[in-house]
Short mmCIF file of N, CA, C and O in Angstrom, two decimals:
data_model
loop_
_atom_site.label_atom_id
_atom_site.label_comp_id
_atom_site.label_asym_id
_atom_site.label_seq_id
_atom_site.Cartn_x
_atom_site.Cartn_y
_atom_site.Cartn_z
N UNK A 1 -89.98 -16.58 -218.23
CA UNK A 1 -88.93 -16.15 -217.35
C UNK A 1 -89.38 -14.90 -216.58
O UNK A 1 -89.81 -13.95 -217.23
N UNK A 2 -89.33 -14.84 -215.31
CA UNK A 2 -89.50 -13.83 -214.87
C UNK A 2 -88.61 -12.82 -214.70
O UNK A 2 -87.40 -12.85 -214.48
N UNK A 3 -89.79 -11.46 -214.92
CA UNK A 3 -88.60 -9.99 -215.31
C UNK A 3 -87.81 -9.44 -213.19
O UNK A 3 -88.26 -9.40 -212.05
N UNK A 4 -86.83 -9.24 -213.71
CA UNK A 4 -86.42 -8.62 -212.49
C UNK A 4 -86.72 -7.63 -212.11
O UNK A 4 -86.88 -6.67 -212.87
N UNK A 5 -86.94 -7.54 -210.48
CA UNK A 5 -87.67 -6.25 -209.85
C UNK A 5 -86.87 -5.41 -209.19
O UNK A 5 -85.98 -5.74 -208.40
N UNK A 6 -87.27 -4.02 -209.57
CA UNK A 6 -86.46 -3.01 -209.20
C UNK A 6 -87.43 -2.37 -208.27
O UNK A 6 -88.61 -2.51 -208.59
N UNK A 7 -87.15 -1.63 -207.08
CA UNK A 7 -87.66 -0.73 -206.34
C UNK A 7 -87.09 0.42 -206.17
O UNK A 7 -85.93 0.59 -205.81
N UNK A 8 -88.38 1.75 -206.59
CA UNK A 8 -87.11 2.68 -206.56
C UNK A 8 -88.10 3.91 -205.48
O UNK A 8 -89.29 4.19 -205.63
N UNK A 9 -87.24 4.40 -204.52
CA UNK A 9 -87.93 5.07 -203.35
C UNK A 9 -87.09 6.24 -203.47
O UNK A 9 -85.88 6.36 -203.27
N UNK A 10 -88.12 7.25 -203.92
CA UNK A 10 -87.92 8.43 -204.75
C UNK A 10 -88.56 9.25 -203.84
O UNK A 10 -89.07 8.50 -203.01
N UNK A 11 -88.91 10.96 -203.44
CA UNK A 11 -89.60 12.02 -203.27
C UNK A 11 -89.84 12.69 -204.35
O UNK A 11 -90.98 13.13 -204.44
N UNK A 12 -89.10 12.91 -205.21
CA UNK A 12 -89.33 13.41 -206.14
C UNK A 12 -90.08 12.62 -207.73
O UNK A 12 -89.51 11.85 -208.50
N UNK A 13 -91.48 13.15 -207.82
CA UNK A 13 -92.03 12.26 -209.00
C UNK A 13 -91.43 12.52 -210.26
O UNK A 13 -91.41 11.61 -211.09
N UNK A 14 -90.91 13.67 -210.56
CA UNK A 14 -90.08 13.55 -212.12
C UNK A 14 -88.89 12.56 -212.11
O UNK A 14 -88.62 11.99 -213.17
N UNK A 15 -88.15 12.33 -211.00
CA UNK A 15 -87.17 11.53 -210.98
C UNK A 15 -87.30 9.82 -210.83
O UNK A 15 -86.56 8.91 -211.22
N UNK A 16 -88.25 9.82 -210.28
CA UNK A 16 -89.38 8.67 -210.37
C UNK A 16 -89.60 8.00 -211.50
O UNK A 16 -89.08 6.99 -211.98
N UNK A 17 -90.74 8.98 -211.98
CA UNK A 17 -90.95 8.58 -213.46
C UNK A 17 -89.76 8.36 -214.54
O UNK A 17 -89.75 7.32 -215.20
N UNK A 18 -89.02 9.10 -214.68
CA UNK A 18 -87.77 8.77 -215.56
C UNK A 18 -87.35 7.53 -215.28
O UNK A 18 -87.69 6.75 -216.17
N UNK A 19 -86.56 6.89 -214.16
CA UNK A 19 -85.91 6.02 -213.75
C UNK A 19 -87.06 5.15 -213.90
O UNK A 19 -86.55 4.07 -214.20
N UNK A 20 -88.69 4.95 -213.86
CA UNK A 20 -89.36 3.80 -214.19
C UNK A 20 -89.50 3.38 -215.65
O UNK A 20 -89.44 2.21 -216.04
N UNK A 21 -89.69 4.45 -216.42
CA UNK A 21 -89.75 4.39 -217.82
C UNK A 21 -88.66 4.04 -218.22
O UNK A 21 -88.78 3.06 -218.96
N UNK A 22 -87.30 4.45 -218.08
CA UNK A 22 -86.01 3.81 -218.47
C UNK A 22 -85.96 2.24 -217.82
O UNK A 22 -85.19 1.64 -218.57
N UNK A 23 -86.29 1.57 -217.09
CA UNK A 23 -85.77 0.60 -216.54
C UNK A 23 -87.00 -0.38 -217.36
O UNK A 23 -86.65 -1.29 -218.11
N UNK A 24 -88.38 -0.07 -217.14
CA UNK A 24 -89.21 -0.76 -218.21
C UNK A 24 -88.87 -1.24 -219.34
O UNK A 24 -88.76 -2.41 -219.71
N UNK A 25 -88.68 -0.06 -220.00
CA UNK A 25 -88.18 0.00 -221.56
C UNK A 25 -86.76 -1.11 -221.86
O UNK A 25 -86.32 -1.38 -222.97
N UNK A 26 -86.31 -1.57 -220.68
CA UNK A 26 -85.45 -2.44 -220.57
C UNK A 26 -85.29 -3.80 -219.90
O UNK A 26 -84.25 -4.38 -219.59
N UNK A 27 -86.58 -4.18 -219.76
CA UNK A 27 -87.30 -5.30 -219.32
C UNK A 27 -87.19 -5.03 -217.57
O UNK A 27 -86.83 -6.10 -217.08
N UNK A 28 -87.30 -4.44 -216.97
CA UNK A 28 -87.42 -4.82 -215.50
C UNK A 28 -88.65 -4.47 -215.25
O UNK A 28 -89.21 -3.64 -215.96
N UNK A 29 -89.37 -5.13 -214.05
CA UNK A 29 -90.20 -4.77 -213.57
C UNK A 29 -90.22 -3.77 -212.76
O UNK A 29 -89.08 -3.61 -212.31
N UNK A 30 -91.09 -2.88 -212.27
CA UNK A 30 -90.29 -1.34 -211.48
C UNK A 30 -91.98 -1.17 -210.24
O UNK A 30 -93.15 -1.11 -210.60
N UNK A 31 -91.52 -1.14 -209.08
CA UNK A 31 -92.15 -0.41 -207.72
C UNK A 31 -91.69 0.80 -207.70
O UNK A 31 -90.71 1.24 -208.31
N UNK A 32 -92.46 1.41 -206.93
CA UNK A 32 -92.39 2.60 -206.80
C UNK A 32 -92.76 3.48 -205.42
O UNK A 32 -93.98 3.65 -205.47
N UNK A 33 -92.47 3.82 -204.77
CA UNK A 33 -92.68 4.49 -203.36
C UNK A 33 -91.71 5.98 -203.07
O UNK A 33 -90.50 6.10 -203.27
N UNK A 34 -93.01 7.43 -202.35
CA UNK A 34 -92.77 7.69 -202.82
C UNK A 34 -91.82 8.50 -201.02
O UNK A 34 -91.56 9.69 -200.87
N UNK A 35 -91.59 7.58 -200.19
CA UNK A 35 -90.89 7.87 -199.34
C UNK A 35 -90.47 6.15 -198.35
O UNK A 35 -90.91 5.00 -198.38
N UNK A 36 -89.52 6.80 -197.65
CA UNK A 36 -88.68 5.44 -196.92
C UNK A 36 -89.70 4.14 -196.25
O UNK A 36 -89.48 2.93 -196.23
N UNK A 37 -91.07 5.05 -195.64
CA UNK A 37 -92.31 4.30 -194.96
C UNK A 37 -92.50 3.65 -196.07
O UNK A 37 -91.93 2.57 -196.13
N UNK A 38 -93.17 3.99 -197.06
CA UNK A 38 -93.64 3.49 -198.07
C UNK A 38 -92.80 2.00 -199.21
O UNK A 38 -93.21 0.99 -199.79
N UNK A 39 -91.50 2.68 -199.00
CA UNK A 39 -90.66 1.52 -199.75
C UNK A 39 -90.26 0.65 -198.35
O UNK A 39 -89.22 0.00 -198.47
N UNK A 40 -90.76 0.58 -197.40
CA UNK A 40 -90.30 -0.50 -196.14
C UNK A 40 -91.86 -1.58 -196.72
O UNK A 40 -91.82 -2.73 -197.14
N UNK A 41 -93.07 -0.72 -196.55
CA UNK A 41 -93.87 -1.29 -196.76
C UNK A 41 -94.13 -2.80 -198.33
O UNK A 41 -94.40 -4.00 -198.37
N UNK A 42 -93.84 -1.71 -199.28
CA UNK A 42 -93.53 -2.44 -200.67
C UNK A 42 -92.56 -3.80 -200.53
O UNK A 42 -92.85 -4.90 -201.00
N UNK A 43 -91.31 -3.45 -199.75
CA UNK A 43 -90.62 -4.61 -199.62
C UNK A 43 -91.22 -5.80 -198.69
O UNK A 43 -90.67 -6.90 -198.74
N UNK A 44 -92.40 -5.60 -197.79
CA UNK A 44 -92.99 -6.46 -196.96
C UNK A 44 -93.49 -7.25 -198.05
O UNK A 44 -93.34 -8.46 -197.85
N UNK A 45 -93.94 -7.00 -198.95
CA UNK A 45 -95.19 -7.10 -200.02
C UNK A 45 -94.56 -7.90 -200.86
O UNK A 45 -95.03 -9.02 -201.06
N UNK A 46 -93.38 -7.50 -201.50
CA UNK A 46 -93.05 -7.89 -202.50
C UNK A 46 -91.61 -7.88 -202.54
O UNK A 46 -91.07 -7.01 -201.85
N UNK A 47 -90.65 -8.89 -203.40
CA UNK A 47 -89.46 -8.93 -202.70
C UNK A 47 -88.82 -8.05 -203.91
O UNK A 47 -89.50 -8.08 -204.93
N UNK A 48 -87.75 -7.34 -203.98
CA UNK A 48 -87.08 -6.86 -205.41
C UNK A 48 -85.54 -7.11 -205.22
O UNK A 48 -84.87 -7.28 -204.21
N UNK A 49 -85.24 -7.08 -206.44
CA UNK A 49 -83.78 -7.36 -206.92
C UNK A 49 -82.93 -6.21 -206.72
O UNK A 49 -81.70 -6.33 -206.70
N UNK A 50 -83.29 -5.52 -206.62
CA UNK A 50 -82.86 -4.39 -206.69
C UNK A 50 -83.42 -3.03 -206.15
O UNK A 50 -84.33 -2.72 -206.92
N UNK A 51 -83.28 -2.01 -205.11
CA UNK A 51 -83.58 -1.39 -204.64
C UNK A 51 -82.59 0.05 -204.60
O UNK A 51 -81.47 0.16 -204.09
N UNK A 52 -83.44 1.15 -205.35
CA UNK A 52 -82.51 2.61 -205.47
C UNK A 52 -83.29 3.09 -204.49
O UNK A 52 -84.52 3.04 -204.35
N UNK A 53 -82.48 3.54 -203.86
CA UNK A 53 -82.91 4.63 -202.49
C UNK A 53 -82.27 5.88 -202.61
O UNK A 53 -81.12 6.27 -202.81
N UNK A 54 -83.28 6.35 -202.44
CA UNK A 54 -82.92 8.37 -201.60
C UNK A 54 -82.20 8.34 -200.87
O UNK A 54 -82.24 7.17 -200.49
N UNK A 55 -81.35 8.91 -200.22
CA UNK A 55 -81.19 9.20 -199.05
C UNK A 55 -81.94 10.18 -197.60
O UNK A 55 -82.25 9.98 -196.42
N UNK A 56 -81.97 11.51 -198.79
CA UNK A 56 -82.85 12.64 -198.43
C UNK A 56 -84.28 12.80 -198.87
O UNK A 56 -84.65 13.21 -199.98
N UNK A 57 -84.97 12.45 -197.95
CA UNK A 57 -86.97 12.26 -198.06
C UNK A 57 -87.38 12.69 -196.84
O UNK A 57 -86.58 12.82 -195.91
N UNK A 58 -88.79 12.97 -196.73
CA UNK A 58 -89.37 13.50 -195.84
C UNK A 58 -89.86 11.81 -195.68
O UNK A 58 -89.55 10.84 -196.36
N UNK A 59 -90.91 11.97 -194.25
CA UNK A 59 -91.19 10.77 -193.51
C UNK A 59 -90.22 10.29 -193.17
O UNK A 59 -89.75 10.45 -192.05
N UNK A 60 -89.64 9.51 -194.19
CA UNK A 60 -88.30 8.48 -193.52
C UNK A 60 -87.11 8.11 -194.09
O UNK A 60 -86.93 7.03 -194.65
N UNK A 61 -86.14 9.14 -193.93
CA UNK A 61 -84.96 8.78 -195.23
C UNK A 61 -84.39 7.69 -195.20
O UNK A 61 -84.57 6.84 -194.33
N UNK A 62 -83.73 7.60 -196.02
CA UNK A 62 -82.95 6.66 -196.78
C UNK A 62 -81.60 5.59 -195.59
O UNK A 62 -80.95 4.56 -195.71
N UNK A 63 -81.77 6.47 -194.73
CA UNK A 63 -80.59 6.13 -194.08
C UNK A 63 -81.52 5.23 -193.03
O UNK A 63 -81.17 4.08 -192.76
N UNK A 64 -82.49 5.71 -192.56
CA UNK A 64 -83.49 4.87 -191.35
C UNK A 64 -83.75 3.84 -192.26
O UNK A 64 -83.28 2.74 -191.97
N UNK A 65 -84.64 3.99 -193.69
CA UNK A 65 -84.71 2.83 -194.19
C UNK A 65 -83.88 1.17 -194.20
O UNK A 65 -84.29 0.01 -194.13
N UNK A 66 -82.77 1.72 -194.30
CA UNK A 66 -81.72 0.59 -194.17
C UNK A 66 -81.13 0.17 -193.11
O UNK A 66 -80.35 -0.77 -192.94
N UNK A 67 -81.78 1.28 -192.10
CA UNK A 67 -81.34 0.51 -190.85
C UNK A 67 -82.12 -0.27 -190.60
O UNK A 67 -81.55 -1.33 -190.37
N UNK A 68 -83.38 -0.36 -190.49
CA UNK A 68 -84.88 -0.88 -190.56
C UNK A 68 -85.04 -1.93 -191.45
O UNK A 68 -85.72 -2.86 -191.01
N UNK A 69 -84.53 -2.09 -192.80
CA UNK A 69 -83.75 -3.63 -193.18
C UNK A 69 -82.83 -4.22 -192.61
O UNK A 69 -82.68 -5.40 -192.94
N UNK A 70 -82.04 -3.74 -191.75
CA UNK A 70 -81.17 -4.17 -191.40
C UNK A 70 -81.23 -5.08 -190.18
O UNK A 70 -80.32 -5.83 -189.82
N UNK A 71 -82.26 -4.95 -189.65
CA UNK A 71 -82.89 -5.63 -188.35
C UNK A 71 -83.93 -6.42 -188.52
O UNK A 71 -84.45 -6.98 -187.55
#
């Protein structure tokens, strides 16, 4: 069975890491990016179930991100 994928587009790596290690430890599979460019890119790549977004990031927040899915 395949594990479900989480993407989580973080700036901050302590908050990162927590939220990957908790979600592991609970069978999901976990991406990781560590701004809005980066989690646009990941989702080209790879599809996830689930996606936690920032809002507030340098390069490209959270809010462009989803507009940029959105089109």
């Amino acid at each position: 069975m395949l594990q479900p994928c989480v993407l989580i587009v973080e700036d901050e790596p302590a908050v990162s890491k927590i939220l990957k290690i908790k979600l592991e430890e609970n069978g999901f599979r976990v991406l990781t990016a560590q701004n809005g460019k980066e989690g646009l890119k990941a989702l080209q790549r790879e599809q996830a179930d689930l996606l936690l977004l920032d809002l507030l990031m340098p390069v490209m927040n959270g809010f462009l991100v989803l507009e940029q899915m959105r089109k």
